[in-house]
PDB file of C-alpha atoms in Angstrom:
ATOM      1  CA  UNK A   1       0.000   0.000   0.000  1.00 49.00           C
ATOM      2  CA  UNK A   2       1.401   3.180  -1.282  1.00 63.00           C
ATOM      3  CA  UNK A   3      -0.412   5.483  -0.260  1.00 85.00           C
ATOM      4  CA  UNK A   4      -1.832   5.641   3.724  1.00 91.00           C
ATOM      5  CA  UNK A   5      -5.647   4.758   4.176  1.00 95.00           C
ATOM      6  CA  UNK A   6      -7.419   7.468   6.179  1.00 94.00           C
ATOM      7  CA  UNK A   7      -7.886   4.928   9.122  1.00 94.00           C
ATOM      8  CA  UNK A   8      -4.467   4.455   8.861  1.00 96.00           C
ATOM      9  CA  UNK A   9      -3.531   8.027   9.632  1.00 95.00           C
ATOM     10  CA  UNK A  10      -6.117   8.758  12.599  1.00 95.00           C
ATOM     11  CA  UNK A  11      -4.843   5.253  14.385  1.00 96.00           C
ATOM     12  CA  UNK A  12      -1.124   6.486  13.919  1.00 96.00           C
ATOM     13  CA  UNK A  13      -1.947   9.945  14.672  1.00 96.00           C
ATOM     14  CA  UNK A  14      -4.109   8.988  17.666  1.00 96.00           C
ATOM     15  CA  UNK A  15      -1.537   6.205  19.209  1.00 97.00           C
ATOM     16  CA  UNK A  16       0.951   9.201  19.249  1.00 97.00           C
ATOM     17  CA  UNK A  17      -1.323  11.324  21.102  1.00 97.00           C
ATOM     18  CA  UNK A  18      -2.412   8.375  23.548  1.00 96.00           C
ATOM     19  CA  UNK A  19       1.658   7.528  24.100  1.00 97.00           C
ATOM     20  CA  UNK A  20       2.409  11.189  24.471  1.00 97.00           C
ATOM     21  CA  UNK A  21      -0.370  11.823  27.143  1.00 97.00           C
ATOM     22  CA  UNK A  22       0.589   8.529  28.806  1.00 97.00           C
ATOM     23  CA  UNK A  23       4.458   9.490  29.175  1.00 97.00           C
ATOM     24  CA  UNK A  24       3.129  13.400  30.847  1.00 97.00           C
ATOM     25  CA  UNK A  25       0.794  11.421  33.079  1.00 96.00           C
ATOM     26  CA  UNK A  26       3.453   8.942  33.909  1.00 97.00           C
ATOM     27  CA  UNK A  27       5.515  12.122  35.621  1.00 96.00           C
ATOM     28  CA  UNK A  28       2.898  12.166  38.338  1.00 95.00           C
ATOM     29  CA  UNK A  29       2.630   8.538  38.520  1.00 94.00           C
ATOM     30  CA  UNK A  30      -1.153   8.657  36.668  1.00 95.00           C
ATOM     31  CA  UNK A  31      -2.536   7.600  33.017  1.00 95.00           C
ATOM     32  CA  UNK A  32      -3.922   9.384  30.478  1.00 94.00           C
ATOM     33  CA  UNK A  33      -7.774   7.776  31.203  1.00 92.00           C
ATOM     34  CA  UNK A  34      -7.292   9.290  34.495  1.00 95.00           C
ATOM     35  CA  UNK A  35      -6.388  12.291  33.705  1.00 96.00           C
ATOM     36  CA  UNK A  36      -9.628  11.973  30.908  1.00 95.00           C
ATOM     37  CA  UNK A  37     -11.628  11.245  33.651  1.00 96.00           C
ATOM     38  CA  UNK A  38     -10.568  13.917  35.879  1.00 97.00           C
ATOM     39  CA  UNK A  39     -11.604  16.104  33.132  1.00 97.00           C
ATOM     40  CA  UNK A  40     -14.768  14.727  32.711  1.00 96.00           C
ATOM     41  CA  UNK A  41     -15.718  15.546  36.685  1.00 97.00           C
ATOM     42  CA  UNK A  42     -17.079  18.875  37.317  1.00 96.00           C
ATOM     43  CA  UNK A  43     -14.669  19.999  40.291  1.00 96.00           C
ATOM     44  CA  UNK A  44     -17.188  21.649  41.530  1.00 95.00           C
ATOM     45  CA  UNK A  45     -20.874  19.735  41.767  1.00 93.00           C
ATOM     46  CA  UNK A  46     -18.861  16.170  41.114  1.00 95.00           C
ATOM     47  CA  UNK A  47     -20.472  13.897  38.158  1.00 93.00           C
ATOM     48  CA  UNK A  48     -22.978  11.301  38.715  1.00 91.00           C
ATOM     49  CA  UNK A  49     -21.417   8.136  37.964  1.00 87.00           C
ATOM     50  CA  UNK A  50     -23.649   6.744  35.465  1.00 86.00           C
ATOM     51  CA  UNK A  51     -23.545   9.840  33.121  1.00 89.00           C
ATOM     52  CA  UNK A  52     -19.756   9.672  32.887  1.00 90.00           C
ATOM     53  CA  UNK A  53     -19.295   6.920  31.147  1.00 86.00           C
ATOM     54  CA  UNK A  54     -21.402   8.037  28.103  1.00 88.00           C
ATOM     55  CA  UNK A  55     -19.554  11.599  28.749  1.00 89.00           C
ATOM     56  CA  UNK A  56     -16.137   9.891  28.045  1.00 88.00           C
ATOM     57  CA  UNK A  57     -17.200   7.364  25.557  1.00 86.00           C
ATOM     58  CA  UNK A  58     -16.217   4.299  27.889  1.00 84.00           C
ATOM     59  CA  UNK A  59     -18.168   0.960  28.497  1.00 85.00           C
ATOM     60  CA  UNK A  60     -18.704   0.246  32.022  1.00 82.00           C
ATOM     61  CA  UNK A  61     -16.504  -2.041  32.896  1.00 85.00           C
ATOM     62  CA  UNK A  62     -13.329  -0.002  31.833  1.00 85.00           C
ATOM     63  CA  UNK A  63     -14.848   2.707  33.458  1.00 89.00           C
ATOM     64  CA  UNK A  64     -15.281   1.148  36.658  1.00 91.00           C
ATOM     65  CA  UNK A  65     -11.671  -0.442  36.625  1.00 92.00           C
ATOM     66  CA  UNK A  66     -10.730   3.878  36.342  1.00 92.00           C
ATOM     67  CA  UNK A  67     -12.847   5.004  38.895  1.00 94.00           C
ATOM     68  CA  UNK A  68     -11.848   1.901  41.228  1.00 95.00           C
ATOM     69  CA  UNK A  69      -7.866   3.073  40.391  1.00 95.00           C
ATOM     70  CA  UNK A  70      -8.606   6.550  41.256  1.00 97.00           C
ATOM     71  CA  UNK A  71     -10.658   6.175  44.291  1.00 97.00           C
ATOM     72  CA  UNK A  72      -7.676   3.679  45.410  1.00 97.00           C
ATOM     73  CA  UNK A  73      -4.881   6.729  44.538  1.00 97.00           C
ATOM     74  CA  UNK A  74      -7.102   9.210  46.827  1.00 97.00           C
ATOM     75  CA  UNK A  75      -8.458  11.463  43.628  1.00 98.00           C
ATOM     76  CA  UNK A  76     -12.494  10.676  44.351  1.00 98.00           C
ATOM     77  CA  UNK A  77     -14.809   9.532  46.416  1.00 98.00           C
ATOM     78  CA  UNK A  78     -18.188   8.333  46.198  1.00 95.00           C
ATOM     79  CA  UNK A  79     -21.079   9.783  47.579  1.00 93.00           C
ATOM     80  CA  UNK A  80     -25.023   9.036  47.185  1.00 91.00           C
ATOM     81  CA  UNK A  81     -26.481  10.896  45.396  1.00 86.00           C
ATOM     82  CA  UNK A  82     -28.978  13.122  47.108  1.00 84.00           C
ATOM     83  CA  UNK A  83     -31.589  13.385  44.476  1.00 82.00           C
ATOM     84  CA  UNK A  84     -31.329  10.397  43.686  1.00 81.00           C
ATOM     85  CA  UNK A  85     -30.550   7.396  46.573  1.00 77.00           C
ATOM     86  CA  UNK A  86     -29.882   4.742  44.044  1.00 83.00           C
ATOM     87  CA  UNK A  87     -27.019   6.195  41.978  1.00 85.00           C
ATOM     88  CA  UNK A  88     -23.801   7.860  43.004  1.00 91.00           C
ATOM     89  CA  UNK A  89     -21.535  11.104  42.565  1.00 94.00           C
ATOM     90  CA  UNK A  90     -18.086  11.244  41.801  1.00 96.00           C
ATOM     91  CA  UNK A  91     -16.564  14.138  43.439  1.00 97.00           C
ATOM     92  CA  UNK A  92     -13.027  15.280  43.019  1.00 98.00           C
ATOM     93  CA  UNK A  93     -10.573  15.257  46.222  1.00 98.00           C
ATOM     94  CA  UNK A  94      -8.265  17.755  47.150  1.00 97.00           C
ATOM     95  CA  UNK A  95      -5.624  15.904  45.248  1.00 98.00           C
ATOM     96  CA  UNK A  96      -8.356  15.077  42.527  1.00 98.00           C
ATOM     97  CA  UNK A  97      -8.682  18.798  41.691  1.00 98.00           C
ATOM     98  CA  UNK A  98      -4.702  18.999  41.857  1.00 97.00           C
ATOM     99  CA  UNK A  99      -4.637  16.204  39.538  1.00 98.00           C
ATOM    100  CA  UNK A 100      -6.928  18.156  36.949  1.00 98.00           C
ATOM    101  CA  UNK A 101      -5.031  21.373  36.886  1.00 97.00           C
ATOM    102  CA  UNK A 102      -2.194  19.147  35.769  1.00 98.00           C
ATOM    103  CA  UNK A 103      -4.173  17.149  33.141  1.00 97.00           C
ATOM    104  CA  UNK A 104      -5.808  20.571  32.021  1.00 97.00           C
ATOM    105  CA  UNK A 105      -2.331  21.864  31.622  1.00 97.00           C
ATOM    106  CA  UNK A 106      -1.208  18.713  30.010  1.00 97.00           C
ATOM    107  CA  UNK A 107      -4.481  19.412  27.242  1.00 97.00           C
ATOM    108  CA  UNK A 108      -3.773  22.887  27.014  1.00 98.00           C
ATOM    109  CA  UNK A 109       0.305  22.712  26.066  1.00 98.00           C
ATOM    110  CA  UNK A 110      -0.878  20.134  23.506  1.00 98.00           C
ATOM    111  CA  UNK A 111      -3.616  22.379  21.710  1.00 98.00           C
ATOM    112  CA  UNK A 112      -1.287  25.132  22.001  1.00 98.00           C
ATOM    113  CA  UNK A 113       1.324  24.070  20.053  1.00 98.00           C
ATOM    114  CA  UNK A 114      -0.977  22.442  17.775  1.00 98.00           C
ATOM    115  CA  UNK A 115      -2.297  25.839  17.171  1.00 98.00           C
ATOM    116  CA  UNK A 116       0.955  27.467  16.987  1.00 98.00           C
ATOM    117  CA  UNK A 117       2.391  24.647  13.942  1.00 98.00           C
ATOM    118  CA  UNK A 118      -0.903  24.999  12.003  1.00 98.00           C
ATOM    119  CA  UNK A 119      -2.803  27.618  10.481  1.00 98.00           C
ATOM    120  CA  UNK A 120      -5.845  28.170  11.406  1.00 98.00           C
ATOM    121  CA  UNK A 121      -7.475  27.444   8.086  1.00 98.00           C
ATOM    122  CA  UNK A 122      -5.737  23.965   8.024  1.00 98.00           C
ATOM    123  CA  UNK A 123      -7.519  23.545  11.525  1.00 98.00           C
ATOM    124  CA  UNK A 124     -11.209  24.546  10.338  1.00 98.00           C
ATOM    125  CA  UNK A 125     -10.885  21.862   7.658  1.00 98.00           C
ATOM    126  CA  UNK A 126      -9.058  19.211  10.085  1.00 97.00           C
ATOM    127  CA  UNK A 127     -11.905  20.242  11.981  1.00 97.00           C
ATOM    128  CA  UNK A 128     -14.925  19.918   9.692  1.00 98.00           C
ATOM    129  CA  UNK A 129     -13.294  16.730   7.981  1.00 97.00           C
ATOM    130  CA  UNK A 130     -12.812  14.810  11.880  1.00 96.00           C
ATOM    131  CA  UNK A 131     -16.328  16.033  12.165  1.00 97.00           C
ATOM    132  CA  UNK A 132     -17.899  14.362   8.728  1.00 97.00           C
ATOM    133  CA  UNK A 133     -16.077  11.058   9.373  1.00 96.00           C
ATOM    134  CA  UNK A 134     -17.875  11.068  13.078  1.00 93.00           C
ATOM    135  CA  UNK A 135     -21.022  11.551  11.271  1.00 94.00           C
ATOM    136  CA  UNK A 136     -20.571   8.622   8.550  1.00 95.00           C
ATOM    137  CA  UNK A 137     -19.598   6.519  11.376  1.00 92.00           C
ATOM    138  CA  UNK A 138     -22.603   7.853  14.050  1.00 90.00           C
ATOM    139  CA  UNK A 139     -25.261   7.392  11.183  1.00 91.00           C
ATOM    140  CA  UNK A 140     -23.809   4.070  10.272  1.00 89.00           C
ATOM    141  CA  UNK A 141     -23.424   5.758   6.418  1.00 89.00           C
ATOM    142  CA  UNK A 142     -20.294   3.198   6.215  1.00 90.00           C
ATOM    143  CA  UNK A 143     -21.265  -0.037   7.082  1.00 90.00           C
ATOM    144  CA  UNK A 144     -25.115  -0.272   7.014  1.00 81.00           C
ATOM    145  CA  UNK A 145     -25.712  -3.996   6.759  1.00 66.00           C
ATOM    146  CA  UNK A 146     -27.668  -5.623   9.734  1.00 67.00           C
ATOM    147  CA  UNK A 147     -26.546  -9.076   8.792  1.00 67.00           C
ATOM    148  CA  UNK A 148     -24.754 -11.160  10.891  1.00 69.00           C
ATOM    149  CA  UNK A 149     -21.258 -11.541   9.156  1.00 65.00           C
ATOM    150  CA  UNK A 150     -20.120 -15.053   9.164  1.00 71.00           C
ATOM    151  CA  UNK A 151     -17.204 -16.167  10.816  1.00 75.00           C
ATOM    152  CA  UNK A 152     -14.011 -17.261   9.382  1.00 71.00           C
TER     153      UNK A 152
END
């Protein structure tokens, strides 16, 4: 293959990102879906539990191996939640919000010297293009078949 496929170049391009964001988090002994996840948790009001997951994009189980890691490292703790008795907040610790600041500032470097190497014309169209490939994907306009496909 000559040329690079499209999925080619996102996977490459995204398994730098992931690696880079794993080494920064690494400094402070963390990961990157931590420091996703300590994103995703308002510092303020916490985050009920079972609207993060949708939030970050994770399944449950991945989640809950993350929020199990974090509540072991002292960045959360979970409280009932008052409105509702059966579910449960996620609020940030002390060293939770600490822990943000530094992944915020991690995110923030990043898109800054993104935006510094790129014009910003070359960004709208990175943009609108990441944008029309989440839509093809989201409205199954790829792969539309409902069939089971068989296995080898």
């Amino acid at each position: 293959m000559k040329e690079k496929t499209i999925d080619y170049v996102l996977r490459a391009t995204w398994i730098a990102v992931s690696k880079m964001y794993n080494e920064e988090a690494s400094r402070k002994g963390s990961t990157m879906a931590t420091g996703f996840a300590l994103l995703n948790i308002d510092p303020d009001e916490g985050t009920p539990s079972t609207s993060l997951g949708p939030k970050m994009g994770m399944e449950a189980t991945s989640l809950s191996r993350t929020l199990r890691t974090m509540e072991d490292k002292g960045l959360i703790v979970r409280k009932r939640n008052p409105e509702d008795g059966r579910s449960v907040i996620i609020q940030l610790t002390e060293f939770g919000v600490e822990m943000r600041a530094f992944s915020k500032e991690v995110v923030f470097k990043f898109d800054e010297a993104v935006n510094d190497a790129i014009p910003q014309e070359d960004l709208d169209t990175f943009n609108r293009v990441a944008h029309t490939i989440l839509e093809l994907i989201n409205n199954k306009k790829i792969y539309k078949s409902k069939t089971p496909v068989k296995k080898l």
